[in-house]
Amino acid sequence: MSEHIHSDQTLSDINAAPFISTAKRVVVKIGSALLTEGDTGAIRRDWLNSVADDIAACRARGQDVVVVSSGAIAVGRKRLGLTGRSLRLEEKQAAAATGQIQLAHAFEEALARHDVTVAQILLTLDDTEERRRHLNARSTINQLLSLKVTPLINENDTIATQEIRFGDNDRLAARVAVMVSADALVLLSDIDGLYESDPRTNPDARHIPEVRKVDANVEAMAGAAPVGYSSGGMVTKLQGAKIALAGGCRMAIANGHAHHPLQRLINGERCTWFLPTSEPRTARKRWIGGILNPVGSIVIDSGAEAALSKGRSLLPAGVTVVSGSFERGDPVTIQAADGRVLGRGLSAYGSADAERIAGHKTGEIYQLLGYRGRDEIVHRDDLVLDQ
Ligand code: GLU
C-alpha cells in the first residue's frame, strides 16, 4: 500500500469533522442519483429541504457555500418522456434545458425557507479554461457570495458540445472549488468514499478514509464509470480530487443519501477525505494546474525533467517533440519521453516556432526565428507540475 493512502485508520483518528466546519468556503456537489427518485425522476423535496437546512447552518457559522448540482438531465428527460433508453447528445441537451428550470426552482424553494436567495450560474468547459472568462465567472461568484446569495451551478449542458464539455459535475465542481479558492469540496454521492476495490462486487473491499495523493495506486482502485443517469462514477471523482488537491482544496467523497448529509459528515460519518499536502498556489497557477483541455503537448528529455522538478523553467534545449497546433500563451501538456504527463504550462512560443527551436540552445533563438523571444519555452511562473 502506498504511503499516500491510509486504510487502517478510523475517522476519529484523523478527526475529520473540522474539515468542513472550519472551512471558510465550501463547495457542495450533489449527484443526480441523490436529488431525484431513480424511477420517477421526481425531485426528493424532503431530502433537499434537509440539505438546505445544512447549508443554512453553514452560513450561520459564517461560511460561504456554493452548490454544484446535477439532475437537470435526469429531471428533464422524465418531463419530456425520454425514458427507458440512453439519450443522444441533442436529447440530453433538450432534457437539460427543461430540467434545469425545475432544478433551480426546487433549490430556490428549499432555501427560501431560510430566507436564502439562490442565483443560477451555468458554465461551459471554456468558461473555466479560458483565463478571461475564468476570471469573470470567479468575480461574479465572489460578488454573489458577498451579497449573501447562494450560487447554484451546473454545466451549461444545453450548449456544451460533445468534444468540449465536462460531461460530469465532479470535475466541474472541482474546477469551481479551485476557481473560487474554496477550502473544502464535498462530493455528495451514493457511495461513502473510495474502496480498495469495488464494494458492490467485493463485499470485503476495505474503505479508505484518507488519501494525500491520487497516484496510479489510488487510480487503480476506481472501477469503470457506471451506466445510468449519473455520468461520474469513481473515475471522475478521482479526477476531481486531483484538480482540488492541485489547487490546495481538500475534498470529500461522501454518501449523501440520508437526510442532513453535511451535518452527518460534521458528526463524523464515514467518508474519504483527500487532503492537499502542499501550500495553496497563486490563483494563476491554480488555473493553469486545472486546465483540462490543453491544445498541444511538449515532450522533454530527462535532463529537463530533473530541472523542472527542482523548480526551474523549461528551456528549448530540453524539448524533444512538439505536437498539436497552438499559439503563444496557449496551454500545453508537458510530457516525459515515456509519455508520462508531468504537468501543464503556457507556451511562450506558438507550435511552429516551438518546433523550430526544440533541442536548441537559448542563444540560438534569434538566428532560428529572426526575433529574440523569451529564453524559456515555458517559464516556471507559467508551469504547474502534477502533484
Ligand atoms: N450536468 C448534468 C445534469 O445536470 C449532470 C452531470 C453529472 O451527472 O455529473 O444533469
mmCIF file of C-alpha atoms and ligand atoms in Angstrom:
data_model
loop_
_atom_site.group_PDB
_atom_site.id
_atom_site.type_symbol
_atom_site.label_atom_id
_atom_site.label_comp_id
_atom_site.label_asym_id
_atom_site.label_seq_id
_atom_site.Cartn_x
_atom_site.Cartn_y
_atom_site.Cartn_z
ATOM 1 C CA MET A 1 0.000 0.000 0.000
ATOM 2 C CA SER A 2 1.267 3.432 -0.936
ATOM 3 C CA GLU A 3 2.396 5.857 1.738
ATOM 4 C CA HIS A 4 -0.242 8.280 0.467
ATOM 5 C CA ILE A 5 -3.179 6.128 1.461
ATOM 6 C CA HIS A 6 -4.395 5.296 4.921
ATOM 7 C CA SER A 7 -6.889 2.477 5.115
ATOM 8 C CA ASP A 8 -6.295 1.270 8.649
ATOM 9 C CA GLN A 9 -7.336 4.452 10.407
ATOM 10 C CA THR A 10 -10.789 5.238 11.617
ATOM 11 C CA LEU A 11 -12.302 8.626 11.022
ATOM 12 C CA SER A 12 -11.921 9.541 14.655
ATOM 13 C CA ASP A 13 -8.147 9.037 14.297
ATOM 14 C CA ILE A 14 -7.951 11.708 11.666
ATOM 15 C CA ASN A 15 -10.729 13.791 13.226
ATOM 16 C CA ALA A 16 -12.262 14.900 10.008
ATOM 17 C CA ALA A 17 -15.131 16.884 11.498
ATOM 18 C CA PRO A 18 -13.328 20.261 11.322
ATOM 19 C CA PHE A 19 -12.523 19.705 7.642
ATOM 20 C CA ILE A 20 -15.975 21.048 6.857
ATOM 21 C CA SER A 21 -16.869 23.095 9.895
ATOM 22 C CA THR A 22 -13.688 25.197 9.798
ATOM 23 C CA ALA A 23 -13.686 25.856 6.051
ATOM 24 C CA LYS A 24 -14.299 29.465 5.121
ATOM 25 C CA ARG A 25 -15.719 28.486 1.782
ATOM 26 C CA VAL A 26 -17.329 25.139 0.954
ATOM 27 C CA VAL A 27 -18.433 23.805 -2.425
ATOM 28 C CA VAL A 28 -21.069 21.078 -2.212
ATOM 29 C CA LYS A 29 -21.667 18.885 -5.247
ATOM 30 C CA ILE A 30 -24.933 16.998 -5.397
ATOM 31 C CA GLY A 31 -25.245 13.987 -7.707
ATOM 32 C CA SER A 32 -28.349 13.248 -9.801
ATOM 33 C CA ALA A 33 -28.955 9.959 -8.005
ATOM 34 C CA LEU A 34 -29.423 11.828 -4.694
ATOM 35 C CA LEU A 35 -31.564 14.619 -5.968
ATOM 36 C CA THR A 36 -34.057 12.541 -7.905
ATOM 37 C CA GLU A 37 -36.020 9.351 -7.362
ATOM 38 C CA GLY A 38 -34.475 6.852 -9.744
ATOM 39 C CA ASP A 39 -37.722 5.581 -11.272
ATOM 40 C CA THR A 40 -39.781 8.727 -11.497
ATOM 41 C CA GLY A 41 -37.197 11.477 -11.967
ATOM 42 C CA ALA A 42 -39.090 13.385 -9.232
ATOM 43 C CA ILE A 43 -37.036 15.719 -7.045
ATOM 44 C CA ARG A 44 -36.634 14.417 -3.474
ATOM 45 C CA ARG A 45 -38.095 17.516 -1.819
ATOM 46 C CA ASP A 46 -37.759 16.439 1.823
ATOM 47 C CA TRP A 47 -34.156 15.471 1.317
ATOM 48 C CA LEU A 48 -33.460 18.734 -0.494
ATOM 49 C CA ASN A 49 -35.004 20.637 2.410
ATOM 50 C CA SER A 50 -32.615 18.861 4.768
ATOM 51 C CA VAL A 51 -29.661 19.891 2.576
ATOM 52 C CA ALA A 52 -30.975 23.458 2.626
ATOM 53 C CA ASP A 53 -31.061 23.266 6.459
ATOM 54 C CA ASP A 54 -27.405 22.183 6.455
ATOM 55 C CA ILE A 55 -26.455 24.995 4.058
ATOM 56 C CA ALA A 56 -28.243 27.497 6.284
ATOM 57 C CA ALA A 57 -26.305 26.122 9.295
ATOM 58 C CA CYS A 58 -23.017 26.634 7.425
ATOM 59 C CA ARG A 59 -23.991 30.188 6.614
ATOM 60 C CA ALA A 60 -24.932 30.807 10.223
ATOM 61 C CA ARG A 61 -21.346 29.794 11.108
ATOM 62 C CA GLY A 62 -20.140 32.452 8.666
ATOM 63 C CA GLN A 63 -19.197 30.012 5.900
ATOM 64 C CA ASP A 64 -19.713 30.706 2.202
ATOM 65 C CA VAL A 65 -21.454 27.869 0.404
ATOM 66 C CA VAL A 66 -21.517 27.235 -3.337
ATOM 67 C CA VAL A 67 -23.715 24.431 -4.664
ATOM 68 C CA VAL A 68 -22.948 22.471 -7.827
ATOM 69 C CA SER A 69 -25.982 20.354 -8.580
ATOM 70 C CA SER A 70 -26.555 17.701 -11.204
ATOM 71 C CA GLY A 71 -30.003 16.485 -12.079
ATOM 72 C CA ALA A 72 -31.097 18.719 -14.957
ATOM 73 C CA ILE A 73 -30.978 15.866 -17.433
ATOM 74 C CA ALA A 74 -32.490 13.326 -15.035
ATOM 75 C CA VAL A 75 -35.413 15.646 -14.239
ATOM 76 C CA GLY A 76 -35.904 16.958 -17.783
ATOM 77 C CA ARG A 77 -35.873 13.618 -19.568
ATOM 78 C CA LYS A 78 -38.762 12.432 -17.457
ATOM 79 C CA ARG A 79 -40.712 15.566 -18.234
ATOM 80 C CA LEU A 80 -40.085 15.083 -21.955
ATOM 81 C CA GLY A 81 -40.889 11.379 -21.876
ATOM 82 C CA LEU A 82 -37.338 10.459 -22.899
ATOM 83 C CA THR A 83 -37.009 7.445 -20.649
ATOM 84 C CA GLY A 84 -36.075 3.803 -20.850
ATOM 85 C CA ARG A 85 -33.072 4.160 -23.176
ATOM 86 C CA SER A 86 -29.828 6.080 -23.420
ATOM 87 C CA LEU A 87 -30.122 9.527 -24.945
ATOM 88 C CA ARG A 88 -28.336 11.167 -27.853
ATOM 89 C CA LEU A 89 -26.458 14.369 -27.051
ATOM 90 C CA GLU A 90 -29.218 16.561 -28.580
ATOM 91 C CA GLU A 91 -31.804 14.816 -26.432
ATOM 92 C CA LYS A 92 -29.697 15.307 -23.310
ATOM 93 C CA GLN A 93 -29.363 18.975 -24.207
ATOM 94 C CA ALA A 94 -33.129 19.311 -24.592
ATOM 95 C CA ALA A 95 -33.674 17.451 -21.314
ATOM 96 C CA ALA A 96 -31.188 19.713 -19.517
ATOM 97 C CA ALA A 97 -32.891 22.852 -20.853
ATOM 98 C CA THR A 98 -36.187 21.648 -19.397
ATOM 99 C CA GLY A 99 -34.923 20.101 -16.176
ATOM 100 C CA GLN A 100 -32.662 22.980 -15.157
ATOM 101 C CA ILE A 101 -35.685 25.252 -14.604
ATOM 102 C CA GLN A 102 -37.261 22.758 -12.237
ATOM 103 C CA LEU A 103 -33.964 22.084 -10.520
ATOM 104 C CA ALA A 104 -33.280 25.763 -9.846
ATOM 105 C CA HIS A 105 -36.849 26.294 -8.698
ATOM 106 C CA ALA A 106 -36.597 23.401 -6.234
ATOM 107 C CA PHE A 107 -33.422 24.872 -4.712
ATOM 108 C CA GLU A 108 -34.982 28.300 -4.574
ATOM 109 C CA GLU A 109 -37.959 26.962 -2.641
ATOM 110 C CA ALA A 110 -35.871 24.845 -0.287
ATOM 111 C CA LEU A 111 -33.510 27.706 0.585
ATOM 112 C CA ALA A 112 -36.283 30.329 0.785
ATOM 113 C CA ARG A 113 -37.386 28.533 3.975
ATOM 114 C CA HIS A 114 -34.206 30.045 5.468
ATOM 115 C CA ASP A 115 -34.520 33.379 3.628
ATOM 116 C CA VAL A 116 -31.574 32.450 1.464
ATOM 117 C CA THR A 117 -31.573 33.738 -2.117
ATOM 118 C CA VAL A 118 -30.292 31.478 -4.899
ATOM 119 C CA ALA A 119 -28.538 32.552 -8.108
ATOM 120 C CA GLN A 120 -28.154 30.229 -11.078
ATOM 121 C CA ILE A 121 -24.872 30.027 -12.980
ATOM 122 C CA LEU A 122 -24.446 27.717 -15.956
ATOM 123 C CA LEU A 123 -20.845 27.178 -17.023
ATOM 124 C CA THR A 124 -19.203 25.578 -20.031
ATOM 125 C CA LEU A 125 -15.770 23.990 -20.005
ATOM 126 C CA ASP A 126 -14.389 27.017 -21.842
ATOM 127 C CA ASP A 127 -15.637 29.319 -19.098
ATOM 128 C CA THR A 128 -13.200 27.658 -16.741
ATOM 129 C CA GLU A 129 -10.375 27.059 -19.248
ATOM 130 C CA GLU A 130 -10.124 30.462 -20.857
ATOM 131 C CA ARG A 131 -8.410 32.854 -18.479
ATOM 132 C CA ARG A 132 -10.555 35.952 -19.063
ATOM 133 C CA ARG A 133 -13.841 34.061 -18.775
ATOM 134 C CA HIS A 134 -12.493 32.159 -15.768
ATOM 135 C CA LEU A 135 -11.765 35.450 -14.004
ATOM 136 C CA ASN A 136 -15.166 36.788 -14.986
ATOM 137 C CA ALA A 137 -17.012 33.756 -13.600
ATOM 138 C CA ARG A 138 -14.918 33.951 -10.434
ATOM 139 C CA SER A 139 -15.721 37.578 -9.812
ATOM 140 C CA THR A 140 -19.447 37.018 -10.389
ATOM 141 C CA ILE A 141 -19.478 34.168 -7.867
ATOM 142 C CA ASN A 142 -17.491 36.270 -5.394
ATOM 143 C CA GLN A 143 -19.935 39.127 -5.835
ATOM 144 C CA LEU A 144 -22.911 36.838 -5.205
ATOM 145 C CA LEU A 145 -21.289 35.435 -2.073
ATOM 146 C CA SER A 146 -20.578 38.904 -0.758
ATOM 147 C CA LEU A 147 -24.290 39.669 -1.273
ATOM 148 C CA LYS A 148 -25.039 36.562 0.846
ATOM 149 C CA VAL A 149 -26.588 34.787 -2.120
ATOM 150 C CA THR A 150 -26.015 31.043 -2.645
ATOM 151 C CA PRO A 151 -24.738 30.306 -6.167
ATOM 152 C CA LEU A 152 -26.264 27.207 -7.758
ATOM 153 C CA ILE A 153 -24.010 25.969 -10.543
ATOM 154 C CA ASN A 154 -24.411 23.383 -13.265
ATOM 155 C CA GLU A 155 -22.780 22.755 -16.590
ATOM 156 C CA ASN A 156 -24.483 24.595 -19.438
ATOM 157 C CA ASP A 157 -25.427 21.234 -20.924
ATOM 158 C CA THR A 158 -27.747 22.785 -23.475
ATOM 159 C CA ILE A 159 -24.963 24.418 -25.445
ATOM 160 C CA ALA A 160 -21.893 22.399 -24.433
ATOM 161 C CA THR A 161 -20.668 20.381 -27.408
ATOM 162 C CA GLN A 162 -19.607 16.758 -27.269
ATOM 163 C CA GLU A 163 -15.885 17.444 -27.608
ATOM 164 C CA ILE A 164 -15.784 20.425 -25.293
ATOM 165 C CA ARG A 165 -17.816 19.604 -22.246
ATOM 166 C CA PHE A 166 -17.176 18.390 -18.743
ATOM 167 C CA GLY A 167 -19.994 15.845 -19.024
ATOM 168 C CA ASP A 168 -19.690 15.167 -15.310
ATOM 169 C CA ASN A 169 -20.167 17.534 -12.434
ATOM 170 C CA ASP A 170 -17.346 16.025 -10.352
ATOM 171 C CA ARG A 171 -14.648 17.748 -12.378
ATOM 172 C CA LEU A 172 -16.833 20.831 -12.856
ATOM 173 C CA ALA A 173 -17.268 21.110 -9.071
ATOM 174 C CA ALA A 174 -13.515 20.716 -8.532
ATOM 175 C CA ARG A 175 -12.778 23.413 -11.117
ATOM 176 C CA VAL A 176 -15.302 25.692 -9.433
ATOM 177 C CA ALA A 177 -13.868 24.961 -5.968
ATOM 178 C CA VAL A 178 -10.377 25.909 -7.098
ATOM 179 C CA MET A 179 -11.654 28.890 -9.081
ATOM 180 C CA VAL A 180 -13.329 30.417 -6.016
ATOM 181 C CA SER A 181 -10.483 29.398 -3.645
ATOM 182 C CA ALA A 182 -12.716 27.119 -1.584
ATOM 183 C CA ASP A 183 -11.060 25.300 1.331
ATOM 184 C CA ALA A 184 -13.316 22.263 1.090
ATOM 185 C CA LEU A 185 -15.218 20.448 -1.619
ATOM 186 C CA VAL A 186 -17.777 17.802 -0.715
ATOM 187 C CA LEU A 187 -18.961 15.388 -3.404
ATOM 188 C CA LEU A 188 -22.254 14.012 -2.151
ATOM 189 C CA SER A 189 -22.827 10.770 -3.971
ATOM 190 C CA ASP A 190 -24.318 7.321 -3.474
ATOM 191 C CA ILE A 191 -21.143 5.791 -2.028
ATOM 192 C CA ASP A 192 -19.379 6.666 1.227
ATOM 193 C CA GLY A 193 -15.964 7.083 -0.347
ATOM 194 C CA LEU A 194 -13.162 5.214 -2.030
ATOM 195 C CA TYR A 195 -12.636 1.492 -1.512
ATOM 196 C CA GLU A 196 -9.625 -0.627 -2.402
ATOM 197 C CA SER A 197 -11.839 -2.353 -4.953
ATOM 198 C CA ASP A 198 -15.491 -2.068 -5.959
ATOM 199 C CA PRO A 199 -17.553 -2.859 -2.818
ATOM 200 C CA ARG A 200 -20.536 -3.852 -4.973
ATOM 201 C CA THR A 201 -18.597 -6.790 -6.333
ATOM 202 C CA ASN A 202 -16.246 -7.347 -3.399
ATOM 203 C CA PRO A 203 -18.020 -7.014 -0.034
ATOM 204 C CA ASP A 204 -14.677 -7.336 1.776
ATOM 205 C CA ALA A 205 -13.166 -4.329 -0.002
ATOM 206 C CA ARG A 206 -11.518 -2.014 2.513
ATOM 207 C CA HIS A 207 -12.711 1.565 2.841
ATOM 208 C CA ILE A 208 -10.049 4.288 2.530
ATOM 209 C CA PRO A 209 -10.669 7.217 4.909
ATOM 210 C CA GLU A 210 -7.773 9.412 3.815
ATOM 211 C CA VAL A 211 -5.773 9.986 0.622
ATOM 212 C CA ARG A 212 -2.961 12.507 0.199
ATOM 213 C CA LYS A 213 -2.038 11.909 -3.403
ATOM 214 C CA VAL A 214 -4.017 10.496 -6.308
ATOM 215 C CA ASP A 215 -1.292 8.273 -7.753
ATOM 216 C CA ALA A 216 -1.539 5.225 -10.015
ATOM 217 C CA ASN A 217 -2.155 3.068 -6.942
ATOM 218 C CA VAL A 218 -5.228 5.087 -5.986
ATOM 219 C CA GLU A 219 -6.453 5.326 -9.571
ATOM 220 C CA ALA A 220 -6.329 1.549 -9.851
ATOM 221 C CA MET A 221 -8.946 1.365 -7.079
ATOM 222 C CA ALA A 222 -11.596 3.099 -9.198
ATOM 223 C CA GLY A 223 -13.628 0.876 -11.474
ATOM 224 C CA ALA A 224 -15.195 1.956 -14.757
ATOM 225 C CA ALA A 225 -17.954 4.598 -14.815
ATOM 226 C CA PRO A 226 -21.406 3.139 -14.107
ATOM 227 C CA VAL A 227 -24.294 3.163 -16.543
ATOM 228 C CA GLY A 228 -27.413 5.086 -15.623
ATOM 229 C CA TYR A 229 -28.362 8.679 -15.034
ATOM 230 C CA SER A 230 -25.149 9.910 -13.494
ATOM 231 C CA SER A 231 -22.111 10.410 -15.675
ATOM 232 C CA GLY A 232 -19.488 10.208 -12.980
ATOM 233 C CA GLY A 233 -18.508 7.146 -11.018
ATOM 234 C CA MET A 234 -15.254 6.905 -9.100
ATOM 235 C CA VAL A 235 -13.070 7.738 -12.099
ATOM 236 C CA THR A 236 -14.324 11.314 -12.484
ATOM 237 C CA LYS A 237 -14.354 11.747 -8.700
ATOM 238 C CA LEU A 238 -10.645 10.943 -8.583
ATOM 239 C CA GLN A 239 -10.044 13.342 -11.471
ATOM 240 C CA GLY A 240 -11.908 15.923 -9.413
ATOM 241 C CA ALA A 241 -9.700 15.085 -6.420
ATOM 242 C CA LYS A 242 -6.565 15.702 -8.497
ATOM 243 C CA ILE A 243 -7.834 19.120 -9.548
ATOM 244 C CA ALA A 244 -8.858 20.001 -5.996
ATOM 245 C CA LEU A 245 -5.567 18.854 -4.426
ATOM 246 C CA ALA A 246 -3.522 20.692 -7.067
ATOM 247 C CA GLY A 247 -5.419 23.830 -6.034
ATOM 248 C CA GLY A 248 -4.857 23.279 -2.308
ATOM 249 C CA CYS A 249 -8.519 22.392 -1.656
ATOM 250 C CA ARG A 250 -9.435 19.348 0.456
ATOM 251 C CA MET A 251 -12.178 17.125 -0.897
ATOM 252 C CA ALA A 252 -14.552 14.524 0.493
ATOM 253 C CA ILE A 253 -16.456 11.758 -1.245
ATOM 254 C CA ALA A 254 -19.456 11.025 0.945
ATOM 255 C CA ASN A 255 -22.719 9.155 0.791
ATOM 256 C CA GLY A 256 -25.330 11.870 0.783
ATOM 257 C CA HIS A 257 -28.440 9.715 0.592
ATOM 258 C CA ALA A 258 -29.735 10.201 4.133
ATOM 259 C CA HIS A 259 -31.210 13.495 5.271
ATOM 260 C CA HIS A 260 -28.811 16.214 6.539
ATOM 261 C CA PRO A 261 -25.764 14.849 4.720
ATOM 262 C CA LEU A 262 -23.428 17.753 5.586
ATOM 263 C CA GLN A 263 -24.313 17.699 9.259
ATOM 264 C CA ARG A 264 -23.722 13.942 9.248
ATOM 265 C CA LEU A 265 -20.213 14.476 7.928
ATOM 266 C CA ILE A 266 -19.519 17.056 10.591
ATOM 267 C CA ASN A 267 -20.764 14.498 13.123
ATOM 268 C CA GLY A 268 -18.096 12.099 11.872
ATOM 269 C CA GLU A 269 -19.934 9.889 9.383
ATOM 270 C CA ARG A 270 -17.607 7.756 7.295
ATOM 271 C CA CYS A 271 -16.301 9.228 4.046
ATOM 272 C CA THR A 272 -12.984 9.570 2.183
ATOM 273 C CA TRP A 273 -11.010 12.790 2.595
ATOM 274 C CA PHE A 274 -8.434 13.829 0.025
ATOM 275 C CA LEU A 275 -6.020 16.174 1.758
ATOM 276 C CA PRO A 276 -3.603 18.538 -0.001
ATOM 277 C CA THR A 277 -0.008 18.364 1.114
ATOM 278 C CA SER A 278 1.411 21.499 -0.442
ATOM 279 C CA GLU A 279 0.804 25.173 0.156
ATOM 280 C CA PRO A 280 -2.062 26.653 -1.842
ATOM 281 C CA ARG A 281 -0.805 28.106 -5.098
ATOM 282 C CA THR A 282 -1.454 31.503 -6.553
ATOM 283 C CA ALA A 283 -4.752 31.933 -8.389
ATOM 284 C CA ARG A 284 -2.962 31.942 -11.725
ATOM 285 C CA LYS A 285 -1.135 28.692 -11.006
ATOM 286 C CA ARG A 286 -4.343 27.095 -9.783
ATOM 287 C CA TRP A 287 -5.941 27.988 -13.089
ATOM 288 C CA ILE A 288 -3.036 26.548 -15.092
ATOM 289 C CA GLY A 289 -2.943 23.371 -12.990
ATOM 290 C CA GLY A 290 -6.648 22.725 -13.560
ATOM 291 C CA ILE A 291 -6.698 23.179 -17.328
ATOM 292 C CA LEU A 292 -8.451 20.145 -18.765
ATOM 293 C CA ASN A 293 -8.124 20.749 -22.453
ATOM 294 C CA PRO A 294 -4.528 21.679 -23.371
ATOM 295 C CA VAL A 295 -4.214 22.376 -27.095
ATOM 296 C CA GLY A 296 -0.818 20.762 -27.620
ATOM 297 C CA SER A 297 1.970 18.943 -25.912
ATOM 298 C CA ILE A 298 5.696 19.293 -25.409
ATOM 299 C CA VAL A 299 7.821 16.222 -24.751
ATOM 300 C CA ILE A 300 11.002 16.835 -22.777
ATOM 301 C CA ASP A 301 14.173 14.865 -22.075
ATOM 302 C CA SER A 302 15.246 13.501 -18.707
ATOM 303 C CA GLY A 303 17.630 16.406 -18.034
ATOM 304 C CA ALA A 304 14.781 18.887 -18.434
ATOM 305 C CA GLU A 305 12.514 16.695 -16.291
ATOM 306 C CA ALA A 306 15.073 16.828 -13.493
ATOM 307 C CA ALA A 307 15.401 20.609 -13.890
ATOM 308 C CA LEU A 308 11.621 21.129 -13.744
ATOM 309 C CA SER A 309 11.339 19.051 -10.597
ATOM 310 C CA LYS A 310 13.825 21.473 -8.983
ATOM 311 C CA GLY A 311 11.528 24.372 -9.856
ATOM 312 C CA ARG A 312 13.350 25.579 -12.982
ATOM 313 C CA SER A 313 11.849 26.797 -16.242
ATOM 314 C CA LEU A 314 11.705 24.688 -19.394
ATOM 315 C CA LEU A 315 14.365 25.730 -21.900
ATOM 316 C CA PRO A 316 14.173 24.914 -25.631
ATOM 317 C CA ALA A 317 17.242 22.661 -25.309
ATOM 318 C CA GLY A 318 15.280 20.140 -23.214
ATOM 319 C CA VAL A 319 12.409 19.803 -25.705
ATOM 320 C CA THR A 320 12.386 16.733 -27.959
ATOM 321 C CA VAL A 321 8.933 16.769 -29.588
ATOM 322 C CA VAL A 322 6.260 19.446 -30.060
ATOM 323 C CA SER A 323 2.802 18.289 -31.100
ATOM 324 C CA GLY A 324 -0.539 19.967 -31.742
ATOM 325 C CA SER A 325 -1.168 23.399 -33.131
ATOM 326 C CA PHE A 326 -1.045 26.193 -30.579
ATOM 327 C CA GLU A 327 -0.436 29.899 -30.291
ATOM 328 C CA ARG A 328 1.909 31.710 -27.980
ATOM 329 C CA GLY A 329 0.341 31.730 -24.486
ATOM 330 C CA ASP A 330 -1.787 28.615 -25.078
ATOM 331 C CA PRO A 331 -1.865 25.803 -22.511
ATOM 332 C CA VAL A 332 0.158 22.692 -23.323
ATOM 333 C CA THR A 333 0.791 19.381 -21.595
ATOM 334 C CA ILE A 334 4.375 18.718 -20.565
ATOM 335 C CA GLN A 335 5.261 15.063 -21.036
ATOM 336 C CA ALA A 336 8.246 12.880 -20.266
ATOM 337 C CA ALA A 337 9.870 10.808 -23.029
ATOM 338 C CA ASP A 338 7.941 7.720 -21.862
ATOM 339 C CA GLY A 339 4.606 9.529 -22.215
ATOM 340 C CA ARG A 340 4.025 10.322 -18.531
ATOM 341 C CA VAL A 341 2.170 13.619 -18.108
ATOM 342 C CA LEU A 342 4.338 15.804 -15.881
ATOM 343 C CA GLY A 343 2.137 18.869 -15.774
ATOM 344 C CA ARG A 344 0.766 21.809 -17.707
ATOM 345 C CA GLY A 345 2.159 25.127 -18.778
ATOM 346 C CA LEU A 346 1.616 28.107 -21.017
ATOM 347 C CA SER A 347 3.934 28.038 -24.015
ATOM 348 C CA ALA A 348 5.907 31.204 -24.678
ATOM 349 C CA TYR A 349 6.050 30.217 -28.359
ATOM 350 C CA GLY A 350 3.473 29.099 -30.913
ATOM 351 C CA SER A 351 3.805 25.476 -32.022
ATOM 352 C CA ALA A 352 5.597 26.269 -35.318
ATOM 353 C CA ASP A 353 8.290 28.346 -33.595
ATOM 354 C CA ALA A 354 8.485 25.914 -30.676
ATOM 355 C CA GLU A 355 9.238 23.133 -33.130
ATOM 356 C CA ARG A 356 11.995 25.176 -34.753
ATOM 357 C CA ILE A 357 13.801 25.934 -31.512
ATOM 358 C CA ALA A 358 13.253 22.499 -29.917
ATOM 359 C CA GLY A 359 16.566 20.949 -28.893
ATOM 360 C CA HIS A 360 18.472 24.202 -29.443
ATOM 361 C CA LYS A 361 20.296 26.465 -27.039
ATOM 362 C CA THR A 362 18.574 29.655 -25.941
ATOM 363 C CA GLY A 363 21.338 31.685 -27.608
ATOM 364 C CA GLU A 364 20.314 30.285 -30.994
ATOM 365 C CA ILE A 365 16.710 31.505 -30.837
ATOM 366 C CA TYR A 366 17.369 34.753 -32.697
ATOM 367 C CA GLN A 367 19.181 33.007 -35.504
ATOM 368 C CA LEU A 368 16.458 30.362 -35.855
ATOM 369 C CA LEU A 369 13.386 32.581 -35.637
ATOM 370 C CA GLY A 370 14.609 36.024 -36.657
ATOM 371 C CA TYR A 371 13.480 37.549 -33.375
ATOM 372 C CA ARG A 372 14.626 37.330 -29.806
ATOM 373 C CA GLY A 373 11.752 35.745 -27.871
ATOM 374 C CA ARG A 374 11.772 34.580 -24.270
ATOM 375 C CA ASP A 375 14.705 32.469 -23.121
ATOM 376 C CA GLU A 376 12.353 29.811 -21.789
ATOM 377 C CA ILE A 377 9.803 27.874 -23.780
ATOM 378 C CA VAL A 378 7.676 27.564 -20.626
ATOM 379 C CA HIS A 379 8.615 29.895 -17.801
ATOM 380 C CA ARG A 380 8.381 28.406 -14.327
ATOM 381 C CA ASP A 381 5.733 31.006 -13.408
ATOM 382 C CA ASP A 382 3.610 29.553 -16.206
ATOM 383 C CA LEU A 383 4.254 25.940 -15.264
ATOM 384 C CA VAL A 384 2.452 23.642 -12.849
ATOM 385 C CA LEU A 385 3.687 20.108 -12.274
ATOM 386 C CA ASP A 386 1.230 17.396 -11.246
ATOM 387 C CA GLN A 387 1.485 16.568 -7.576
HETATM 388 N N1 GLU B 1 -24.875 18.350 -15.728
HETATM 389 C C1 GLU B 1 -25.628 17.135 -15.696
HETATM 390 C C2 GLU B 1 -27.045 17.408 -15.225
HETATM 391 O O1 GLU B 1 -27.308 18.342 -14.584
HETATM 392 C C3 GLU B 1 -25.071 16.094 -14.751
HETATM 393 C C4 GLU B 1 -23.656 15.661 -14.953
HETATM 394 C C5 GLU B 1 -23.302 14.580 -13.921
HETATM 395 O O2 GLU B 1 -24.073 13.625 -13.764
HETATM 396 O O3 GLU B 1 -22.282 14.708 -13.248
HETATM 397 O O4 GLU B 1 -27.945 16.653 -15.458
#
